[in-house]
Coordinates of C-alpha atoms in Angstrom, one line a residue:
M6 CA 94.3 63.2 129.4
P7 CA 98.1 63.1 129.1
S8 CA 100.1 64.6 131.9
F9 CA 103.7 65.6 131.7
S10 CA 106.2 65.9 134.5
L11 CA 108.1 68.8 133.0
D12 CA 107.5 72.3 134.3
R13 CA 107.2 74.1 131.0
R14 CA 106.7 77.5 132.8
Q15 CA 110.5 77.9 133.2
A16 CA 112.0 80.3 130.7
L17 CA 114.3 78.8 128.1
M18 CA 117.9 79.8 128.4
L19 CA 119.3 81.9 125.5
M20 CA 122.8 80.5 125.7
S21 CA 122.5 78.9 122.3
S22 CA 120.1 79.0 119.3
T23 CA 118.6 75.7 120.4
A24 CA 116.7 74.9 123.6
L25 CA 116.5 71.4 125.0
L26 CA 113.1 70.5 126.4
P27 CA 112.9 66.9 127.3
L28 CA 109.4 65.5 127.8
V29 CA 108.1 62.4 129.4
R30 CA 106.0 60.1 127.2
P31 CA 102.4 59.5 128.5
A32 CA 102.2 56.0 130.1
F33 CA 99.3 54.9 127.9
A34 CA 100.8 56.0 124.6
Q35 CA 101.3 53.1 122.1
E36 CA 104.9 52.0 121.8
N37 CA 106.6 53.5 118.7
A38 CA 103.4 55.5 117.8
P39 CA 104.0 58.5 115.6
I40 CA 103.9 62.0 117.1
R41 CA 100.6 63.8 116.7
L42 CA 101.0 67.5 116.0
I43 CA 98.0 69.8 116.4
I44 CA 98.7 72.9 114.3
L45 CA 97.1 76.3 114.7
S46 CA 98.0 79.5 113.0
D47 CA 96.9 83.2 112.7
L48 CA 94.2 83.0 115.4
H49 CA 93.8 86.8 115.5
S50 CA 91.6 87.0 118.6
A51 CA 88.7 85.4 116.8
Y52 CA 86.5 85.2 120.0
E53 CA 83.4 84.0 118.1
V54 CA 85.1 80.5 117.9
S55 CA 87.9 80.6 120.5
A56 CA 86.0 78.3 122.9
Q57 CA 85.2 75.9 120.1
L58 CA 88.8 75.9 119.0
L59 CA 89.9 74.9 122.5
A60 CA 87.3 72.2 122.7
A61 CA 88.4 70.7 119.4
V62 CA 92.1 70.7 120.4
A63 CA 91.2 69.0 123.7
A64 CA 89.2 66.3 121.8
E65 CA 92.2 65.6 119.6
V66 CA 94.5 65.3 122.5
E67 CA 92.1 63.0 124.3
A68 CA 91.6 60.8 121.2
S69 CA 95.3 60.5 120.3
Q70 CA 96.9 57.0 120.9
G71 CA 100.4 58.5 120.8
P72 CA 102.3 61.6 122.2
V73 CA 100.9 65.0 121.2
A74 CA 102.3 68.5 120.8
I75 CA 100.4 71.7 120.0
L76 CA 102.1 74.1 117.5
I77 CA 101.0 77.7 117.0
N78 CA 102.5 79.5 114.0
G79 CA 102.1 83.1 115.1
D80 CA 99.5 85.9 115.3
V81 CA 97.5 85.1 118.4
F82 CA 96.3 88.7 118.9
E83 CA 94.4 91.2 116.8
L84 CA 94.9 94.9 117.3
G85 CA 91.6 95.7 115.5
N86 CA 89.6 93.7 118.1
V87 CA 88.6 96.4 120.7
V88 CA 87.8 93.7 123.3
A89 CA 91.3 92.3 122.9
V90 CA 92.8 95.7 123.3
R91 CA 90.7 96.9 126.3
S92 CA 91.1 93.6 128.1
G93 CA 94.8 93.2 127.5
G94 CA 94.1 90.0 125.6
A95 CA 92.6 88.3 128.6
I96 CA 90.7 85.7 126.4
D97 CA 93.8 85.0 124.3
W98 CA 96.0 84.5 127.3
A99 CA 93.4 82.2 128.9
L100 CA 93.3 80.2 125.6
L101 CA 97.1 79.9 125.6
E102 CA 97.2 78.8 129.2
A103 CA 94.5 76.1 128.5
L104 CA 96.4 74.8 125.5
G105 CA 99.6 74.6 127.6
R106 CA 97.8 72.4 130.1
L107 CA 96.6 70.0 127.4
A108 CA 100.0 69.2 125.9
P109 CA 103.4 70.6 125.2
T110 CA 102.7 73.9 123.3
V111 CA 105.2 75.7 121.1
L112 CA 104.6 79.1 119.6
N113 CA 106.5 80.7 116.7
I114 CA 106.3 84.5 116.8
G115 CA 104.4 86.3 114.1
N116 CA 104.0 89.9 113.3
H117 CA 100.9 90.3 115.5
E118 CA 102.3 89.0 118.8
P119 CA 103.4 92.6 119.8
D120 CA 99.9 94.1 118.9
L121 CA 98.9 94.6 122.6
D122 CA 102.4 95.2 124.1
N123 CA 104.9 96.3 121.6
D124 CA 107.9 94.8 123.3
L125 CA 108.2 91.1 122.3
A126 CA 110.2 90.4 125.4
D127 CA 107.0 91.0 127.5
F128 CA 105.0 88.7 125.3
I129 CA 107.5 85.9 125.6
S130 CA 107.6 86.3 129.4
K131 CA 103.9 86.1 129.7
A132 CA 103.5 83.2 127.3
E133 CA 106.1 81.1 129.1
Q134 CA 104.4 81.9 132.5
R135 CA 101.4 80.2 131.0
G136 CA 103.2 77.1 129.9
V137 CA 103.9 78.0 126.3
T138 CA 107.4 77.6 124.9
V139 CA 108.3 80.4 122.4
I140 CA 110.7 80.1 119.5
S141 CA 111.8 82.7 117.0
N142 CA 114.7 83.8 114.9
I143 CA 113.8 87.5 115.4
L144 CA 116.6 89.5 117.1
D145 CA 116.3 92.3 119.7
S146 CA 117.9 95.3 118.0
R147 CA 118.7 96.8 121.4
T148 CA 121.0 93.9 122.4
G149 CA 121.7 92.0 119.2
D150 CA 120.5 88.8 120.9
G151 CA 117.5 86.6 119.9
Y152 CA 114.3 87.3 121.8
A153 CA 113.9 83.5 122.1
P154 CA 115.7 80.4 120.9
A155 CA 115.3 79.9 117.2
A156 CA 114.9 76.1 117.6
L157 CA 113.7 73.6 120.1
S158 CA 114.7 70.0 120.6
L159 CA 112.3 67.7 122.6
T160 CA 111.5 64.1 123.0
L161 CA 107.9 62.7 122.6
G162 CA 107.2 59.1 123.1
G163 CA 110.8 58.3 122.9
M164 CA 111.2 60.1 119.5
P165 CA 113.3 63.2 119.2
I166 CA 111.7 66.1 117.3
S167 CA 113.3 69.4 116.2
I168 CA 111.2 72.5 115.7
V169 CA 112.5 75.7 114.2
G170 CA 110.8 79.1 114.1
L171 CA 111.1 81.9 111.5
G172 CA 109.5 85.3 111.4
T173 CA 108.3 87.4 108.5
A174 CA 110.8 90.0 107.2
A175 CA 107.9 92.2 106.1
I176 CA 108.7 94.9 108.7
N177 CA 105.8 97.2 107.9
T178 CA 103.4 94.5 109.0
Y179 CA 104.6 94.7 112.6
P180 CA 103.2 97.5 114.9
A181 CA 105.1 100.7 114.2
A182 CA 106.5 101.0 117.8
T183 CA 107.9 97.4 117.5
R184 CA 109.8 97.9 114.3
E185 CA 112.7 99.8 115.9
M186 CA 113.1 97.0 118.5
I187 CA 113.5 94.1 116.1
E188 CA 115.8 92.8 113.4
V189 CA 114.3 90.0 111.3
P190 CA 116.8 88.1 109.1
D191 CA 116.0 87.4 105.5
P192 CA 114.2 84.0 106.0
V193 CA 115.6 82.2 102.9
Q194 CA 119.2 83.3 103.6
W195 CA 118.8 82.4 107.3
A196 CA 117.3 79.0 106.5
G197 CA 120.2 78.3 104.2
E198 CA 122.7 79.1 106.8
H199 CA 121.1 77.5 109.9
L200 CA 118.5 74.8 109.2
I201 CA 121.1 72.1 108.5
N202 CA 122.4 72.5 112.0
L203 CA 119.1 72.8 113.8
L204 CA 117.1 69.9 112.3
D205 CA 118.1 66.6 113.9
P206 CA 118.1 63.9 111.1
S207 CA 117.5 61.1 113.7
G208 CA 114.0 62.4 114.5
A209 CA 111.0 64.3 113.3
R210 CA 111.7 67.7 111.8
V211 CA 109.3 70.7 111.7
V212 CA 109.9 74.3 110.5
L213 CA 107.3 76.9 111.6
S214 CA 107.6 79.8 109.2
H215 CA 105.6 83.0 109.5
A216 CA 107.6 84.4 106.5
G217 CA 104.9 83.9 103.9
I218 CA 104.5 81.7 100.8
T219 CA 107.0 83.4 98.5
A220 CA 109.8 83.0 101.0
D221 CA 108.7 79.5 102.0
R222 CA 108.7 78.4 98.3
D223 CA 112.3 79.4 98.0
M224 CA 113.0 77.7 101.4
L225 CA 111.6 74.3 100.4
P226 CA 114.6 73.1 98.4
L227 CA 116.8 73.8 101.4
L228 CA 114.9 71.4 103.7
P229 CA 116.1 67.9 104.5
A230 CA 113.7 65.3 103.0
G231 CA 110.9 64.4 105.3
T232 CA 110.7 67.9 106.9
L233 CA 107.3 69.3 107.7
L234 CA 107.1 73.0 106.8
V235 CA 104.2 74.9 108.3
G236 CA 103.4 78.2 106.8
G237 CA 101.5 81.2 108.1
H238 CA 100.9 84.9 107.6
D239 CA 99.1 84.7 104.3
H240 CA 95.8 83.2 105.8
V241 CA 95.5 80.4 103.2
V242 CA 94.7 76.7 103.3
L243 CA 97.4 74.8 101.5
D244 CA 98.8 71.2 101.3
H245 CA 101.8 70.7 99.0
S246 CA 104.2 67.8 98.8
E247 CA 107.7 67.6 97.4
G248 CA 108.8 64.0 97.8
A249 CA 108.8 63.2 101.5
T250 CA 108.7 66.9 102.5
R251 CA 105.2 68.4 103.2
Y252 CA 104.3 72.1 103.2
L253 CA 101.1 73.1 104.9
H254 CA 99.0 76.2 105.7
T255 CA 96.1 75.9 108.1
G256 CA 94.0 79.0 107.4
S257 CA 93.3 81.8 109.9
W258 CA 90.8 83.3 112.3
S259 CA 90.6 80.0 114.3
S260 CA 88.5 78.5 111.5
L261 CA 90.6 75.4 111.1
I262 CA 93.2 73.1 112.8
T263 CA 95.4 70.7 111.0
V264 CA 96.4 67.4 112.6
V265 CA 99.6 65.8 111.4
D266 CA 101.0 62.4 112.4
I267 CA 104.8 62.4 111.9
D268 CA 107.8 60.3 112.6
A269 CA 111.5 60.3 111.6
S270 CA 110.6 59.5 107.9
G271 CA 108.3 62.5 107.7
P272 CA 104.6 63.4 107.8
L273 CA 102.5 60.2 107.6
A274 CA 99.0 61.6 107.6
V275 CA 97.4 65.0 107.5
E276 CA 93.8 65.9 108.4
R277 CA 91.9 69.1 108.6
R278 CA 89.4 69.9 111.3
P279 CA 87.0 72.9 110.6
I280 CA 86.0 74.9 113.6
A281 CA 82.5 76.3 113.6
A282 CA 80.7 78.7 116.0
T283 CA 78.0 76.0 116.3
G284 CA 80.5 73.4 117.5
Q285 CA 81.1 72.2 121.0
A286 CA 82.7 74.9 123.2
D287 CA 84.9 74.8 126.2
A288 CA 82.6 76.0 129.0
D289 CA 85.1 77.9 131.0
L290 CA 86.5 79.8 128.1
A291 CA 83.0 80.5 126.7
A292 CA 82.0 82.0 130.1
L293 CA 85.1 84.2 130.1
I294 CA 84.4 85.4 126.5
A295 CA 80.8 86.3 127.5
S296 CA 81.8 88.2 130.6
T297 CA 84.7 90.0 128.8
M298 CA 82.5 91.0 126.0
E299 CA 79.9 92.3 128.4
E300 CA 82.5 94.4 130.2
H301 CA 84.3 95.9 127.3
L302 CA 81.8 96.3 124.3
T303 CA 80.1 99.7 124.1
A304 CA 76.6 100.3 122.9
E305 CA 78.0 101.7 119.7
E306 CA 79.9 98.6 119.0
R307 CA 76.9 96.4 119.7
A308 CA 74.7 98.5 117.4
V309 CA 73.5 97.0 114.1
I310 CA 75.0 98.9 111.2
G311 CA 73.6 96.8 108.3
N312 CA 72.2 93.5 107.1
S313 CA 73.6 90.7 105.0
Q314 CA 71.0 88.9 102.9
A315 CA 72.9 85.6 103.2
A316 CA 75.9 84.2 104.9
Q317 CA 79.0 84.6 102.7
S318 CA 82.4 82.9 102.8
L319 CA 85.4 85.2 103.3
A320 CA 86.2 85.0 99.6
D321 CA 82.6 85.9 98.5
S322 CA 82.6 88.7 101.1
A323 CA 85.8 90.1 99.7
R324 CA 84.5 90.0 96.2
F325 CA 81.4 91.8 97.4
V326 CA 83.6 94.5 98.9
A327 CA 85.8 94.8 95.8
A328 CA 82.7 95.3 93.6
T329 CA 81.4 97.8 96.2
L330 CA 84.7 99.8 96.0
A331 CA 84.4 99.8 92.2
S332 CA 80.9 101.1 92.2
A333 CA 81.6 103.8 94.8
A334 CA 84.6 105.1 92.8
G335 CA 82.9 104.9 89.4
A336 CA 85.4 102.2 88.3
D337 CA 85.1 99.2 86.1
I338 CA 86.6 96.8 88.7
G339 CA 87.7 96.9 92.3
F340 CA 90.6 95.2 94.1
I341 CA 91.3 94.6 97.8
G342 CA 93.8 92.3 99.6
H343 CA 92.9 88.9 101.0
T344 CA 94.2 89.5 104.5
T345 CA 92.2 92.6 104.8
F346 CA 89.4 90.2 105.8
G347 CA 89.1 88.1 109.0
T348 CA 86.0 86.2 108.3
G349 CA 82.9 86.4 106.1
F350 CA 79.5 88.2 106.5
P351 CA 76.9 86.3 108.5
E352 CA 73.3 86.1 107.4
G353 CA 71.1 88.9 108.9
E354 CA 72.1 91.7 111.2
V355 CA 75.7 92.9 111.3
T356 CA 77.0 94.8 114.3
R357 CA 79.8 97.2 114.3
Y358 CA 82.0 94.8 116.3
A359 CA 81.3 92.0 113.9
F360 CA 81.9 94.2 110.9
D361 CA 85.4 95.1 112.2
S362 CA 86.2 91.4 112.3
I363 CA 85.1 91.0 108.7
V364 CA 86.7 94.1 107.2
R365 CA 89.8 94.4 109.4
F366 CA 91.4 97.5 108.0
D367 CA 90.1 100.8 106.8
G368 CA 91.8 103.1 104.3
T369 CA 91.2 105.5 101.4
L370 CA 90.4 104.6 97.8
K371 CA 92.6 105.1 94.8
T372 CA 92.0 104.6 91.1
A373 CA 94.2 104.1 88.1
E374 CA 93.5 103.9 84.3
I375 CA 95.0 100.8 82.7
S376 CA 95.1 99.1 79.3
R377 CA 93.2 95.9 78.5
E378 CA 96.5 94.0 78.3
T379 CA 97.5 95.2 81.8
L380 CA 94.1 94.2 83.2
E381 CA 94.4 90.7 81.7
E382 CA 97.8 90.3 83.3
I383 CA 96.5 91.5 86.7
L384 CA 93.5 89.2 86.5
G385 CA 95.8 86.3 86.0
R386 CA 97.1 86.7 89.6
V387 CA 93.9 87.6 91.6
N388 CA 91.2 85.6 93.3
Q389 CA 93.6 82.9 94.6
D390 CA 91.0 81.3 96.9
G391 CA 90.7 78.2 94.9
D392 CA 93.0 75.2 94.5
I393 CA 96.0 77.2 93.2
P394 CA 99.3 75.4 92.5
L395 CA 102.2 76.6 94.7
A396 CA 104.2 77.9 91.8
Q397 CA 101.4 80.3 90.9
R398 CA 100.7 81.6 94.5
T399 CA 101.8 85.1 95.4
G400 CA 101.2 84.9 99.2
D401 CA 98.7 87.6 100.2
F402 CA 96.7 88.3 97.1
L403 CA 94.0 90.5 95.6
Y404 CA 90.3 89.8 95.2
G405 CA 88.9 91.5 92.1
A406 CA 85.3 92.1 91.1
P407 CA 83.4 92.3 89.0
T408 CA 85.4 90.3 86.4
D409 CA 82.7 90.0 83.7
L410 CA 83.7 93.2 81.9
P411 CA 83.0 94.5 78.4
E412 CA 85.9 94.7 76.0
K413 CA 87.4 98.2 76.0
D414 CA 90.8 99.7 75.3
T415 CA 91.2 101.1 78.8
Y416 CA 89.7 100.4 82.2
L417 CA 89.4 102.3 85.4
V418 CA 90.4 100.2 88.4
A419 CA 89.8 101.0 92.1
A420 CA 91.8 99.7 95.1
N421 CA 92.2 100.3 98.7
D422 CA 95.3 102.4 99.5
W423 CA 97.3 99.6 101.1
S424 CA 97.1 97.5 97.9
A425 CA 97.8 100.4 95.7
T426 CA 100.8 101.6 97.7
N427 CA 102.2 98.1 97.8
Q428 CA 101.4 97.4 94.2
K429 CA 104.5 95.3 93.5
N430 CA 103.4 92.7 96.0
Y431 CA 99.7 92.8 95.0
F432 CA 99.5 93.7 91.4
G433 CA 102.9 92.3 90.4
R434 CA 104.1 95.5 88.9
E435 CA 105.2 99.1 89.7
D436 CA 103.9 101.1 86.7
L437 CA 100.4 101.7 87.8
V438 CA 99.6 105.4 88.4
F439 CA 97.1 105.7 91.2
V440 CA 95.3 108.8 92.2
D441 CA 93.3 109.5 95.4
V442 CA 89.5 109.3 95.4
P443 CA 88.4 112.2 97.7
D444 CA 86.0 111.6 100.6
L445 CA 85.7 107.9 100.3
R446 CA 87.0 105.3 102.8
V447 CA 86.7 101.5 102.6
K448 CA 84.7 100.8 105.7
S449 CA 82.1 103.6 105.2
V450 CA 81.6 102.6 101.6
V451 CA 81.0 99.0 102.6
I452 CA 78.7 99.9 105.5
D453 CA 76.6 102.1 103.1
A454 CA 76.2 99.1 100.8
L455 CA 74.9 96.7 103.5

């Protein structure tokens, strides 16, 4: 296992936008070997696989013939996980500390880092105490200063590497109490003004962006050739190349890690490693998860609230929910957003705690009457869980079901309130007139259908 002489627990100085973090190359690393980056994103307190995730990362570090760094592109915590909230994120903090012991670990702030403590300054302090280096371009509105350096320069195996971190400007996705404490620059404008000075052309170059696909797509032309752009926030799996530049998303809910070998010319190889609950688990973290669950889960949360006839992927689960919303509202088709879901339904019994990790957010139902032409336009941008070209992606997207509909002049569509209220982002338009459906809420409707 590699060991590093640097004490990474020291806080980075905020005297400039770039922190310098020199690292010693492991003695056994092959000379001139590329840097291996182990990339995680949007973990969201997915405790059902956290111990398996840690074991998989440890195995990658152990197997690497060259220097290794671990990159986390935001959203470690999940406010909807009652165990995370009641324990103060004890499992998540233990995971971060364990990762920090394995290899240099860098985290770019996402919109869920302040879920458990709304002041980002507290999160950064705790993370760095556990050996994790935090980067972000988010500003503290109380001081006008950055919460952390926006960029990091380090040396691995004799090769310099620059890592830059950007947050999402979608302010309403941060906890309400956090919003008044932060200023998030427009990511594309910020990238155009700063990246050229923050990415060292003599070494490997990485941008960790939690801004989302639509911003990242506009950012791509601004990147020096050979840069690795790592996206997050939208919970998708994506691999897109433009010349020597590579753009990746590595999913969510601790279901996947992406391993990238990179040198000064750019990314050389990219491999995905799925994480399954049946995989090898880190024993210490698994024991902590079990004891923390035992301490904090109530009988109500352990109770079985329904049954799933078969295991379903996240996408199939979401389409089931969309169709369920349509049926409950008496509509022809239902719509609900992709990131409303953490994971898919298991086969068999579903507890309340498990259900809340599948359907993350509750809300009311709304309906709208639309023309056949409008429906066809909407259907052209939904169900983006397949191999969708980057140019056609919208970031977070809608699942719609059922889609095998009879031909009519008008259709009644149902949606959860978040998608309807933010219809420009999800439906791609602002002319839909939604009305409330009384006495129906997303979670209760779905539970009744199980």
